[in-house]
Coordinates of C-alpha atoms in Angstrom, one line a residue:
X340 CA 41.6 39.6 -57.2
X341 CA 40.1 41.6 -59.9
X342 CA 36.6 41.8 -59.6
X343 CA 33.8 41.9 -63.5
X344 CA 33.4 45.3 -64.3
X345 CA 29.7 46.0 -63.2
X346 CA 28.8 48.9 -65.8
X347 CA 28.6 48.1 -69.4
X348 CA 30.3 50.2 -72.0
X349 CA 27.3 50.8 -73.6
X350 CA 23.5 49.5 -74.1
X351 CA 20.8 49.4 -77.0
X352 CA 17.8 48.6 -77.1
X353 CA 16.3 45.8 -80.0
X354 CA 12.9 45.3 -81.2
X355 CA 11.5 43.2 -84.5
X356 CA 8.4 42.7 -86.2
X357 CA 5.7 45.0 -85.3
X358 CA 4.0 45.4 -88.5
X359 CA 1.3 47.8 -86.8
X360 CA -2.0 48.3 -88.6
X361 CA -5.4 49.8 -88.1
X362 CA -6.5 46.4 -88.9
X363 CA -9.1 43.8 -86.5
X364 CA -6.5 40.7 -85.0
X365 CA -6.3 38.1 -87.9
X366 CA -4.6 34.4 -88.8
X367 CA -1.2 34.8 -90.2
X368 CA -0.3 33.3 -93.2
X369 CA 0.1 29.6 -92.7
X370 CA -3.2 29.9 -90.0
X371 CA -1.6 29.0 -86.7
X372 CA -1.0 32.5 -85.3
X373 CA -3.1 35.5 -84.6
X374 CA -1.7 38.7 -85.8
X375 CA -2.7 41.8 -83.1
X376 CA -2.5 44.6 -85.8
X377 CA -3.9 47.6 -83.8
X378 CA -2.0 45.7 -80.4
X379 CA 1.2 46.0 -81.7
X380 CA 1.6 49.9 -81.4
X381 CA 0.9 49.9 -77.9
X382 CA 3.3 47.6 -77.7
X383 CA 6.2 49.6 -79.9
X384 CA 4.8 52.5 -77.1
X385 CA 5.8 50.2 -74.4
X386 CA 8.7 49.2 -75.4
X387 CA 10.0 53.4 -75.9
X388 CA 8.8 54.3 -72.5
X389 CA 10.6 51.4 -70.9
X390 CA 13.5 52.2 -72.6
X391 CA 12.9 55.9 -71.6
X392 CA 12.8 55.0 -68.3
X393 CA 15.9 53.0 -68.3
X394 CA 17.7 55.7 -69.5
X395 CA 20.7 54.0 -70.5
X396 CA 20.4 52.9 -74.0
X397 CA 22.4 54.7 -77.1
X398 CA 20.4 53.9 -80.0
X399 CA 17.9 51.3 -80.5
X400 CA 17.9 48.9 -83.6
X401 CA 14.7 48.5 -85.1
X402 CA 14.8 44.9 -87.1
X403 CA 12.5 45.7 -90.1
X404 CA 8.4 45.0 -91.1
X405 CA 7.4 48.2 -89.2
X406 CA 4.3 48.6 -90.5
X407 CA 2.5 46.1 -92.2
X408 CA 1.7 44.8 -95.8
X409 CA -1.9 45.1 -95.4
X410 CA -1.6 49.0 -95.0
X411 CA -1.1 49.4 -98.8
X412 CA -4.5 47.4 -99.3
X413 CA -6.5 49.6 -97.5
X414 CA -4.6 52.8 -98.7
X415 CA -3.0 53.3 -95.4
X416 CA 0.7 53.3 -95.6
X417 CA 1.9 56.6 -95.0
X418 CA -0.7 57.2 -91.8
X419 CA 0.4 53.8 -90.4
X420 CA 4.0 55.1 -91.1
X421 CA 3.1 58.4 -89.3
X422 CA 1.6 56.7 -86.3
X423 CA 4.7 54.4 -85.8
X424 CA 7.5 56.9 -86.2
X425 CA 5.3 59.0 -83.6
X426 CA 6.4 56.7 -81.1
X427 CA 10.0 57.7 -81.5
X428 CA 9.3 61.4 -81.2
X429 CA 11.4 63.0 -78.5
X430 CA 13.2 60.0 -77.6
X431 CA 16.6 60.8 -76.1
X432 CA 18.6 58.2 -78.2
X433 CA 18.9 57.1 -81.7
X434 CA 17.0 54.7 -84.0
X435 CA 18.3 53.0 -86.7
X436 CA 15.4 51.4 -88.9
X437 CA 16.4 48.0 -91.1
X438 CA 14.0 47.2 -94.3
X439 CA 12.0 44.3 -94.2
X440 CA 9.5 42.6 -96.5
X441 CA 7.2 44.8 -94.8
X442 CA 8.6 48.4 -96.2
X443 CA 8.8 47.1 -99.4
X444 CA 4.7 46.2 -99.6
X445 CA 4.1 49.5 -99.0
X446 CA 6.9 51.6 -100.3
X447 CA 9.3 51.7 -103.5
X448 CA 12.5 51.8 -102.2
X449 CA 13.1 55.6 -104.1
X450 CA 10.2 56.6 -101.3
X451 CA 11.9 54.4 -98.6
X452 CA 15.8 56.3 -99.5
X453 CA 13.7 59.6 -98.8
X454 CA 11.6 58.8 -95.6
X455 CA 12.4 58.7 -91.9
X456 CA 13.0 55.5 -92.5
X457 CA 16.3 55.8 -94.4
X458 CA 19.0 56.1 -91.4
X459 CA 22.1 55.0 -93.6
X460 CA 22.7 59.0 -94.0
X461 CA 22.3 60.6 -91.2
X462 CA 24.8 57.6 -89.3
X463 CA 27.3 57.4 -92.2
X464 CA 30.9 57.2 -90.4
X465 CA 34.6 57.7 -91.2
X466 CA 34.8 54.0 -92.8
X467 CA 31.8 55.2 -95.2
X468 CA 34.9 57.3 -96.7
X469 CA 36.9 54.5 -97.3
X470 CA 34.6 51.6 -98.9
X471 CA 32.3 52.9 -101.6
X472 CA 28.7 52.3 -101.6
X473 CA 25.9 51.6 -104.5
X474 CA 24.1 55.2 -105.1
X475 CA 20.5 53.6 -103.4
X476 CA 22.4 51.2 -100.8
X477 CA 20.5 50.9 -97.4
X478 CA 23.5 49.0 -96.0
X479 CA 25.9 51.2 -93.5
X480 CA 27.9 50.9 -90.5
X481 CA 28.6 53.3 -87.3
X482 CA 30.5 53.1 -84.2
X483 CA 28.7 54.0 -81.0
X484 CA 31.8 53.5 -78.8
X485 CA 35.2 53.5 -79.7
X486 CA 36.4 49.9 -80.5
X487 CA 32.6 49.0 -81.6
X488 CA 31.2 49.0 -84.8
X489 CA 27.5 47.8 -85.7
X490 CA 27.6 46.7 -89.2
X491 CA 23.1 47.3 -90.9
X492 CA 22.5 44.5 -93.7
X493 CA 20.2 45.4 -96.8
X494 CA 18.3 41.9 -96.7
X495 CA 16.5 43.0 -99.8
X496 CA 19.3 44.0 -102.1
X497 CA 18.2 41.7 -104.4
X498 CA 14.8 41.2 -104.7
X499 CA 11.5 40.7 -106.2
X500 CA 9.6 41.7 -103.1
X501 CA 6.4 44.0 -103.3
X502 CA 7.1 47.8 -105.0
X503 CA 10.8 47.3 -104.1
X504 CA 12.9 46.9 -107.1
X505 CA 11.7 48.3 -110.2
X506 CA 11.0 45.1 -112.3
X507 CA 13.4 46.2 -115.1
X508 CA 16.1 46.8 -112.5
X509 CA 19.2 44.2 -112.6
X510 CA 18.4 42.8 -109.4
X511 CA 14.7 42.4 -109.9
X512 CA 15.7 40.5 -112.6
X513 CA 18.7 38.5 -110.7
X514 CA 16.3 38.2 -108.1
X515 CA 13.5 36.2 -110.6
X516 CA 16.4 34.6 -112.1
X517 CA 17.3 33.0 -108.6
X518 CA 13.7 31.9 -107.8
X519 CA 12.5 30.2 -111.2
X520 CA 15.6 28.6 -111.0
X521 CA 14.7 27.0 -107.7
X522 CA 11.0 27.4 -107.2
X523 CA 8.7 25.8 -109.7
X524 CA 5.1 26.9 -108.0
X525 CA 3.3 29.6 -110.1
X526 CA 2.6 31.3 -106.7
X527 CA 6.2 32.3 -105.7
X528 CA 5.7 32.9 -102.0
X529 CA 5.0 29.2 -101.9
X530 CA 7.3 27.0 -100.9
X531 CA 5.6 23.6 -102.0
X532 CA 7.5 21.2 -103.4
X533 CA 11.1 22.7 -101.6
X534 CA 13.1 20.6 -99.2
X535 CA 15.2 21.5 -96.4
X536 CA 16.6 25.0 -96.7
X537 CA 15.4 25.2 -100.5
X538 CA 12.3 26.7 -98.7
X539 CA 14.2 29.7 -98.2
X540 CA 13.3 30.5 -101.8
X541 CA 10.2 32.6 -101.5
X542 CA 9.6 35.8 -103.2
X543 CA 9.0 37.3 -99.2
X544 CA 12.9 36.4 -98.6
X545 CA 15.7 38.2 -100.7
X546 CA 19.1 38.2 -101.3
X547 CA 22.0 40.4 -100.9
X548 CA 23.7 41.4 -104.2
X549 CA 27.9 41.2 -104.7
X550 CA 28.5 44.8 -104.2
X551 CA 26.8 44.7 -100.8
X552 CA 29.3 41.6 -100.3
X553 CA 32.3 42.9 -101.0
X554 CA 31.3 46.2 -99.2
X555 CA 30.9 44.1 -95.8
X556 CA 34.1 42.3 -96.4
X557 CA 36.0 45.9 -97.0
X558 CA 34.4 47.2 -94.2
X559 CA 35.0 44.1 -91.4
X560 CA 38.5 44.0 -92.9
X561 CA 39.2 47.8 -92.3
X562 CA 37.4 47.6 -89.0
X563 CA 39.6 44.6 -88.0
X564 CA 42.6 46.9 -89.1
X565 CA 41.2 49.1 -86.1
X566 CA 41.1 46.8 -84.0
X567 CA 37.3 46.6 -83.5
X568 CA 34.6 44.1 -82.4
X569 CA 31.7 44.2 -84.6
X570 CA 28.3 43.3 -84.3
X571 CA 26.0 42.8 -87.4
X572 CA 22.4 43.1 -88.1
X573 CA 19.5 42.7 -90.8
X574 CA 16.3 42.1 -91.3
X575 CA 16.7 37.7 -92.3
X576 CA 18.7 35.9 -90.4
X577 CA 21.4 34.1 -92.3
X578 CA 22.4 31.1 -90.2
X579 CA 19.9 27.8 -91.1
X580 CA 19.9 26.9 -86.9
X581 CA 18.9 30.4 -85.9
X582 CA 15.4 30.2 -87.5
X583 CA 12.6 28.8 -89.3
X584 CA 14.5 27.6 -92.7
X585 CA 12.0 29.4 -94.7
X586 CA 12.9 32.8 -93.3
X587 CA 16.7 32.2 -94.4
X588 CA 18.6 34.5 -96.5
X589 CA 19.0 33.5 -99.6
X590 CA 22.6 33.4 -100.1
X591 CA 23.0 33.1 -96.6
X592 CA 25.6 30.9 -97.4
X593 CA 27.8 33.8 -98.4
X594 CA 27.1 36.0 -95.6
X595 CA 28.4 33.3 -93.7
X596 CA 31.8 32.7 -94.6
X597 CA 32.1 36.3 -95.0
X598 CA 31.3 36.6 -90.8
X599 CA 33.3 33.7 -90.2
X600 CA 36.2 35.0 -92.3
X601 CA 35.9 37.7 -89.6
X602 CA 34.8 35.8 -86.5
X603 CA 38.3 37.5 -85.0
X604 CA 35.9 40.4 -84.5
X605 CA 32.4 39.5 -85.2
X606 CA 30.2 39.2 -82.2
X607 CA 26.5 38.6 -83.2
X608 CA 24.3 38.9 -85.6
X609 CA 20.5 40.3 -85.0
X610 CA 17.5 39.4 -87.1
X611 CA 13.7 39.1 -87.0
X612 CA 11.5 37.7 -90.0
X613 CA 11.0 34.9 -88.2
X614 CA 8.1 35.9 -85.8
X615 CA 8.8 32.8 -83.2
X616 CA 12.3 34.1 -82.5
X617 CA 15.5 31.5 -82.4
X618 CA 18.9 31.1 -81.3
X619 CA 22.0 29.6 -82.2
X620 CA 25.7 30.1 -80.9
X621 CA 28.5 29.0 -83.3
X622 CA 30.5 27.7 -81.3
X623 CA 33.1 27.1 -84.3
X624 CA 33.8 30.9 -85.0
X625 CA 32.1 32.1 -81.9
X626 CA 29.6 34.1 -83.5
X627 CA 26.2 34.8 -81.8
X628 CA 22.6 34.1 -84.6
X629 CA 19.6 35.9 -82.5
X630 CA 16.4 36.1 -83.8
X631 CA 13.8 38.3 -82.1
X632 CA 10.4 37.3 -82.2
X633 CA 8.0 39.8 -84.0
X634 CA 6.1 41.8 -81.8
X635 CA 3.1 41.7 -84.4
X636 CA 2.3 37.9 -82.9
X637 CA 2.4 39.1 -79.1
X638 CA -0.8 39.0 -77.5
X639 CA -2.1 41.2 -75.5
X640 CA -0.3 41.1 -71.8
X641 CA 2.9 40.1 -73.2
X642 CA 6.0 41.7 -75.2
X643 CA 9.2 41.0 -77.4
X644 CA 11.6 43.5 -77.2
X645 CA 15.0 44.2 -75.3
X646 CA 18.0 46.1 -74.5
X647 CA 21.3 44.7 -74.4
X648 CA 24.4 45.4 -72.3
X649 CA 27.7 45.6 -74.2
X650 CA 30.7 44.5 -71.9
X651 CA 34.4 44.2 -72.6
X652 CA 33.8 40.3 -72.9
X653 CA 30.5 39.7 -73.2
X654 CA 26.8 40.9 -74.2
X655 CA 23.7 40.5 -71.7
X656 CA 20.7 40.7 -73.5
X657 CA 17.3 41.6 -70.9
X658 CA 14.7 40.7 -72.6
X659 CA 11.0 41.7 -71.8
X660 CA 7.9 38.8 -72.8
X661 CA 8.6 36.9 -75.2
X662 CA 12.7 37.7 -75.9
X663 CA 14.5 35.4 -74.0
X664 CA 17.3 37.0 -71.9
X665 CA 20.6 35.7 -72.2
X666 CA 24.5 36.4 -71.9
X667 CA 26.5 35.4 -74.5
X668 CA 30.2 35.8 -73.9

């Protein structure tokens, strides 16, 4: 009798959320959380020399809203930057960094394209050759192992979030477009007034334009053509069970049917936003919606970060505090 293979292929480490600043603990924004700004590196610290120790992983996928917002406040942003990216000095594996909310408080996305935090360049991959990108895209794809593609959503494509998108830019403009059309509160990070998943139309969400689109259709469709298994992540989850509705996507609608169009070869899809984490298996197309809980909302003795174990026919994610661990097939 054949026996389960005991070794995965590969493994990666996963982390969300930790919005790190020299700041004293503080409510979040709808009061019911405390935020551990100055907690949170040691935590990111934690979380490296675990994943150190393991001494397994390839790469580690860092979900967005490194640093945050109240950095550019005080003045701070590029020393809280420095004191994050510290963490990952020396580490024997690579890190891929996905924009959030967070970046785009404290930095214009022309600072962002030319920062550490801008991995789309140095990961770009054969397929990159073959399916044409926007000239400031933060979207990309790479293969870690061959037959494996990991597919890195640009959340905030469209968008009027924070120094982003220059506000004459077309998709500041789509962006305020979308949200007038929708939300009728002078404050737009409200959602008063919104029902059901209409609350996903905040200025801290965004949307992903129809280049990206079609870009992540040509690029499942040629990685199909290769015979591939893919695995997709972003900042904002995109599936209305997987979260908080209020931290959806805005068109996650199209995102979607794009994944299920592909759910052939479509594994998972990794977000954060969401700071208390969520799950959802759909079991129609088989696809995989995990949410990671921000570390920025960990308190002190606790943790939210994982690796995950890539096997022919399943992934087992190990999670550490407050990730759940889990093996979804």
């Amino acid at each position: 009798m054949a026996t389960r293979e005991e070794r995965p292929l590969f493994s990666f480490g996963i982390i969300a959320d930790v919005q790190y600043g020299d700041l004293d603990d503080a409510m979040n924004f709808t009061q019911t959380k405390w935020r551990h700004y100055r907690n949170a590196l040691y935590l990111l610290r934690e979380a490296v020399q675990h994943w150190k120790e393991e001494n397994r992983i390839q790469f580690v996928l860092q979900l967005g809203d490194i640093i945050d917002g109240f950095n550019t406040r005080r003045k701070n942003s590029e020393n809280a930057l420095r004191d994050v990216l510290q963490e990952f000095d020396g580490v024997p594996f690579a890190v891929h960094h996905i924009w959030g909310n967070h970046e785009f408080y404290n930095f214009s996305r022309n600072y962002l394209m030319n920062s550490p935090l801008f991995t789309a360049q140095e990961n770009a991959t054969d397929v990159e050759e073959v399916v044409k990108k926007e000239a400031d895209a933060a979207y990309y794809d790479f293969s870690p192992y061959k037959g494996y593609r990991f597919v890195v959503l640009d959340n905030y494509d469209v968008s009027m979030c924070g120094i982003g998108r220059d506000k004459d830019s077309p998709q500041y403009k789509e962006a305020e477009k979308i949200l007038r059309q929708v939300n009728k509160n002078e404050e737009l990070n409200s959602p008063e007034g919104l029902v059901g998943v209409d609350r996903r139309f905040v200025m801290f969400n965004g949307g992903m334009g129809e280049e990206q689109l079609q870009w992540l259709r040509e690029t499942l469709e040629v990685a199909r053509q290769q015979g591939e298994k893919v695995v997709v992540s972003g900042h904002v989850p995109v599936h209305p069970n997987s979260c908080y509705v209020m931290c959806l996507l805005w068109n996650y609608q199209d995102v979607l049917k794009i994944l299920q169009d592909f759910s052939d070869i479509v594994l998972a899809y990794f977000s954060g936003h969401d700071h208390g984490g969520g799950y959802h298996y759909d079991s129609g197309n088989e696809i995989h919606h995990v949410t990671l809980p921000g570390v920025i909302e960990v308190p002190p003795g606790s943790n939210a970060f994982g690796t995950v174990d890539v096997f022919s026919d399943r992934l087992v994610m190990h999670g550490v505090g407050q990730l759940e661990s889990r093996v979804m097939k």
